[in-house]
Amino acid sequence: MCLSRWFRLFFLLVCNIFLQPAVLLAQRQEVDSLVHALSGIRNDSIRLEVKRDIAFAMYRYAPDSAMLWATEGLNDAEKIQNQHGISMMSQMIGTILTRMGQYNAALTSYLKALKIREELGIADAMASTQNNLGIVYIYLKDYDQALQSFRLADSLIQQFPDDDLNYSIRLNFGEAFEKKNRPDSAMLQYQLAQQWALNYQDIYRQAK
């Protein structure tokens, strides 16, 4: 492993050691604020958004609790036949299932979200789901399908440039190429990801 790679790994380790407790505290505080705000919201669509935000804020440190919020939100969305809400909550459930290592179930949930987003014609949302599908395919070691998902995500996001999603797609592209033993293609994607980070002035991402 090259020296620069070791440095990046060391930097990330230091970030995790010193920043993770602060991030966890911030996430817990965010959840508390969102739960408090939810009690005063009557609009069904906004309530769905807040429940998704609660699930997202806690899925890394409390995936079981996050799943309860996301499932409740999905049930609410289905009751009022809010297709955007159904796709949003299905995507969130897919993310939680991925975190829990339930990859086949995550695929099912993501594909449900993708179908609705295709019907609604929401290109940036479709790109996000394709990117997440690609991540799951990497976990399942289906690298060809992962690359196909990332290509679709890349083509969709060009319509709605998004620094965060472009960075994620490039990074995931690189990982899939690396798994396919295509180091030149992987390095190109990692360099593009770093360029997105530089453009975004994101120091943490530049070190990844």
Tab-separated table of C-alpha atoms in Angstrom:
chain	number	residue	atom	x	y	z
A	1	MET	CA	0.000	0.000	0.000
A	2	CYS	CA	1.424	3.390	-0.965
A	3	LEU	CA	2.388	5.977	1.640
A	4	SER	CA	-0.399	8.366	0.629
A	5	ARG	CA	-2.927	5.577	1.131
A	6	TRP	CA	-1.551	4.890	4.601
A	7	PHE	CA	-1.749	8.584	5.395
A	8	ARG	CA	-5.390	8.774	4.318
A	9	LEU	CA	-6.259	5.737	6.426
A	10	PHE	CA	-4.405	7.188	9.426
A	11	PHE	CA	-6.204	10.519	8.969
A	12	LEU	CA	-9.585	8.794	8.857
A	13	LEU	CA	-8.743	6.762	11.964
A	14	VAL	CA	-7.842	9.930	13.865
A	15	CYS	CA	-11.056	11.608	12.644
A	16	ASN	CA	-13.118	8.645	13.830
A	17	ILE	CA	-11.462	8.590	17.242
A	18	PHE	CA	-11.777	12.308	17.956
A	19	LEU	CA	-14.802	13.342	15.924
A	20	GLN	CA	-17.149	10.375	16.283
A	21	PRO	CA	-18.246	11.162	19.881
A	22	ALA	CA	-19.039	14.755	18.878
A	23	VAL	CA	-20.906	13.599	15.762
A	24	LEU	CA	-22.893	11.080	17.798
A	25	LEU	CA	-23.858	13.744	20.323
A	26	ALA	CA	-24.916	16.094	17.535
A	27	GLN	CA	-27.025	13.354	15.943
A	28	ARG	CA	-28.764	12.592	19.226
A	29	GLN	CA	-29.465	16.287	19.763
A	30	GLU	CA	-30.827	16.539	16.227
A	31	VAL	CA	-33.164	13.604	16.857
A	32	ASP	CA	-34.435	15.183	20.076
A	33	SER	CA	-35.112	18.464	18.252
A	34	LEU	CA	-36.902	16.728	15.383
A	35	VAL	CA	-39.071	14.618	17.677
A	36	HIS	CA	-40.021	17.745	19.612
A	37	ALA	CA	-40.827	19.612	16.379
A	38	LEU	CA	-42.930	16.719	15.071
A	39	SER	CA	-45.469	17.115	17.881
A	40	GLY	CA	-46.420	20.543	16.552
A	41	ILE	CA	-46.708	19.627	12.864
A	42	ARG	CA	-50.116	18.818	11.401
A	43	ASN	CA	-49.340	18.721	7.670
A	44	ASP	CA	-49.096	15.066	6.610
A	45	SER	CA	-46.418	15.610	3.961
A	46	ILE	CA	-44.197	17.596	6.303
A	47	ARG	CA	-44.646	14.980	9.033
A	48	LEU	CA	-43.364	12.355	6.586
A	49	GLU	CA	-40.302	14.465	5.838
A	50	VAL	CA	-39.565	14.896	9.541
A	51	LYS	CA	-39.979	11.186	10.282
A	52	ARG	CA	-37.555	10.418	7.459
A	53	ASP	CA	-35.113	12.955	8.903
A	54	ILE	CA	-35.393	11.340	12.336
A	55	ALA	CA	-34.690	7.904	10.873
A	56	PHE	CA	-31.748	9.245	8.880
A	57	ALA	CA	-30.249	11.023	11.882
A	58	MET	CA	-30.241	7.856	13.986
A	59	TYR	CA	-29.750	4.944	11.566
A	60	ARG	CA	-25.980	4.794	12.082
A	61	TYR	CA	-26.072	4.481	15.867
A	62	ALA	CA	-29.560	3.026	16.443
A	63	PRO	CA	-30.723	1.225	13.274
A	64	ASP	CA	-33.508	-0.690	15.048
A	65	SER	CA	-35.061	2.536	16.332
A	66	ALA	CA	-34.536	4.183	12.954
A	67	MET	CA	-36.397	1.285	11.324
A	68	LEU	CA	-39.383	1.881	13.614
A	69	TRP	CA	-39.576	5.519	12.517
A	70	ALA	CA	-39.113	4.692	8.838
A	71	THR	CA	-41.700	1.900	8.927
A	72	GLU	CA	-44.173	4.172	10.688
A	73	GLY	CA	-43.546	6.800	8.027
A	74	LEU	CA	-44.040	4.269	5.233
A	75	ASN	CA	-47.345	3.127	6.747
A	76	ASP	CA	-48.480	6.750	7.035
A	77	ALA	CA	-47.534	7.445	3.416
A	78	GLU	CA	-49.374	4.367	2.168
A	79	LYS	CA	-52.498	5.324	4.131
A	80	ILE	CA	-52.712	8.707	2.411
A	81	GLN	CA	-51.376	7.311	-0.909
A	82	ASN	CA	-48.516	9.792	-0.995
A	83	GLN	CA	-46.269	8.312	-3.689
A	84	HIS	CA	-43.364	10.655	-2.976
A	85	GLY	CA	-43.574	9.731	0.699
A	86	ILE	CA	-43.699	6.006	-0.094
A	87	SER	CA	-40.586	6.256	-2.264
A	88	MET	CA	-38.795	8.397	0.325
A	89	MET	CA	-39.516	5.993	3.166
A	90	SER	CA	-38.722	2.925	1.043
A	91	GLN	CA	-35.338	4.469	0.261
A	92	MET	CA	-34.753	5.166	3.939
A	93	ILE	CA	-35.669	1.599	4.861
A	94	GLY	CA	-33.238	0.348	2.206
A	95	THR	CA	-30.490	2.467	3.771
A	96	ILE	CA	-31.223	1.093	7.239
A	97	LEU	CA	-31.327	-2.496	5.963
A	98	THR	CA	-27.968	-1.944	4.284
A	99	ARG	CA	-26.568	-0.708	7.574
A	100	MET	CA	-27.942	-3.857	9.248
A	101	GLY	CA	-26.343	-6.120	6.630
A	102	GLN	CA	-29.677	-7.292	5.196
A	103	TYR	CA	-28.654	-6.694	1.605
A	104	ASN	CA	-31.308	-8.648	-0.287
A	105	ALA	CA	-34.070	-6.964	1.692
A	106	ALA	CA	-32.366	-3.619	1.035
A	107	LEU	CA	-32.432	-4.311	-2.715
A	108	THR	CA	-36.162	-4.984	-2.572
A	109	SER	CA	-36.800	-1.738	-0.728
A	110	TYR	CA	-34.580	0.322	-3.050
A	111	LEU	CA	-36.216	-1.184	-6.152
A	112	LYS	CA	-39.627	-0.248	-4.753
A	113	ALA	CA	-38.419	3.332	-4.297
A	114	LEU	CA	-36.857	3.381	-7.768
A	115	LYS	CA	-40.030	2.189	-9.484
A	116	ILE	CA	-42.052	5.030	-7.966
A	117	ARG	CA	-39.351	7.619	-8.688
A	118	GLU	CA	-39.220	6.495	-12.310
A	119	GLU	CA	-42.995	6.880	-12.531
A	120	LEU	CA	-42.751	10.352	-11.013
A	121	GLY	CA	-39.791	11.243	-13.269
A	122	ILE	CA	-37.609	12.626	-10.462
A	123	ALA	CA	-34.134	12.336	-11.985
A	124	ASP	CA	-32.048	13.363	-8.978
A	125	ALA	CA	-33.998	11.019	-6.690
A	126	MET	CA	-33.571	8.204	-9.227
A	127	ALA	CA	-29.822	8.892	-9.299
A	128	SER	CA	-29.658	8.654	-5.510
A	129	THR	CA	-31.467	5.318	-5.513
A	130	GLN	CA	-29.285	3.904	-8.301
A	131	ASN	CA	-26.206	4.933	-6.338
A	132	ASN	CA	-27.520	3.167	-3.243
A	133	LEU	CA	-28.366	0.082	-5.295
A	134	GLY	CA	-24.785	0.036	-6.553
A	135	ILE	CA	-23.497	0.071	-2.983
A	136	VAL	CA	-25.640	-2.946	-2.119
A	137	TYR	CA	-24.450	-4.796	-5.228
A	138	ILE	CA	-20.868	-4.219	-4.064
A	139	TYR	CA	-21.716	-5.823	-0.725
A	140	LEU	CA	-23.273	-8.721	-2.656
A	141	LYS	CA	-20.082	-8.925	-4.774
A	142	ASP	CA	-22.048	-8.361	-7.985
A	143	TYR	CA	-19.584	-5.792	-9.279
A	144	ASP	CA	-20.853	-5.699	-12.867
A	145	GLN	CA	-24.343	-4.799	-11.655
A	146	ALA	CA	-22.842	-2.274	-9.268
A	147	LEU	CA	-21.021	-0.549	-12.133
A	148	GLN	CA	-24.231	-0.518	-14.167
A	149	SER	CA	-26.090	1.165	-11.314
A	150	PHE	CA	-23.351	3.766	-10.897
A	151	ARG	CA	-23.376	4.476	-14.657
A	152	LEU	CA	-27.129	5.047	-14.539
A	153	ALA	CA	-26.759	7.260	-11.472
A	154	ASP	CA	-24.016	9.236	-13.203
A	155	SER	CA	-26.096	9.804	-16.337
A	156	LEU	CA	-29.074	10.948	-14.276
A	157	ILE	CA	-27.179	13.311	-11.976
A	158	GLN	CA	-25.764	15.237	-14.939
A	159	GLN	CA	-29.221	16.783	-15.281
A	160	PHE	CA	-29.081	18.061	-11.699
A	161	PRO	CA	-25.450	18.549	-10.621
A	162	ASP	CA	-25.095	17.731	-6.945
A	163	ASP	CA	-21.699	17.931	-5.236
A	164	ASP	CA	-22.542	15.408	-2.521
A	165	LEU	CA	-24.022	12.822	-4.871
A	166	ASN	CA	-21.368	13.298	-7.555
A	167	TYR	CA	-18.683	12.731	-4.929
A	168	SER	CA	-20.428	9.603	-3.670
A	169	ILE	CA	-20.913	8.177	-7.175
A	170	ARG	CA	-17.276	8.756	-8.103
A	171	LEU	CA	-16.053	7.150	-4.881
A	172	ASN	CA	-18.341	4.149	-5.277
A	173	PHE	CA	-17.366	3.800	-8.941
A	174	GLY	CA	-13.746	3.620	-7.785
A	175	GLU	CA	-14.494	0.923	-5.229
A	176	ALA	CA	-16.368	-1.199	-7.777
A	177	PHE	CA	-13.511	-0.904	-10.289
A	178	GLU	CA	-11.051	-1.779	-7.533
A	179	LYS	CA	-13.067	-4.906	-6.702
A	180	LYS	CA	-13.035	-5.783	-10.424
A	181	ASN	CA	-9.218	-5.537	-10.348
A	182	ARG	CA	-9.183	-2.522	-12.662
A	183	PRO	CA	-6.801	-0.236	-10.743
A	184	ASP	CA	-6.401	2.387	-13.496
A	185	SER	CA	-10.158	2.935	-13.752
A	186	ALA	CA	-10.443	2.918	-9.971
A	187	MET	CA	-7.697	5.521	-9.591
A	188	LEU	CA	-9.351	7.774	-12.167
A	189	GLN	CA	-12.634	7.700	-10.252
A	190	TYR	CA	-10.889	8.333	-6.923
A	191	GLN	CA	-9.106	11.311	-8.458
A	192	LEU	CA	-12.416	12.652	-9.783
A	193	ALA	CA	-13.940	12.192	-6.322
A	194	GLN	CA	-11.068	14.118	-4.778
A	195	GLN	CA	-11.554	16.861	-7.364
A	196	TRP	CA	-15.203	17.144	-6.356
A	197	ALA	CA	-14.055	17.428	-2.753
A	198	LEU	CA	-11.587	20.172	-3.670
A	199	ASN	CA	-14.275	22.047	-5.552
A	200	TYR	CA	-16.523	21.658	-2.535
A	201	GLN	CA	-13.688	22.672	-0.194
A	202	ASP	CA	-14.334	19.572	1.880
A	203	ILE	CA	-11.133	18.830	3.832
A	204	TYR	CA	-12.424	15.604	5.365
A	205	ARG	CA	-13.370	14.165	1.976
A	206	GLN	CA	-10.091	15.229	0.433
A	207	ALA	CA	-8.349	12.885	2.872
A	208	LYS	CA	-10.478	9.850	2.030
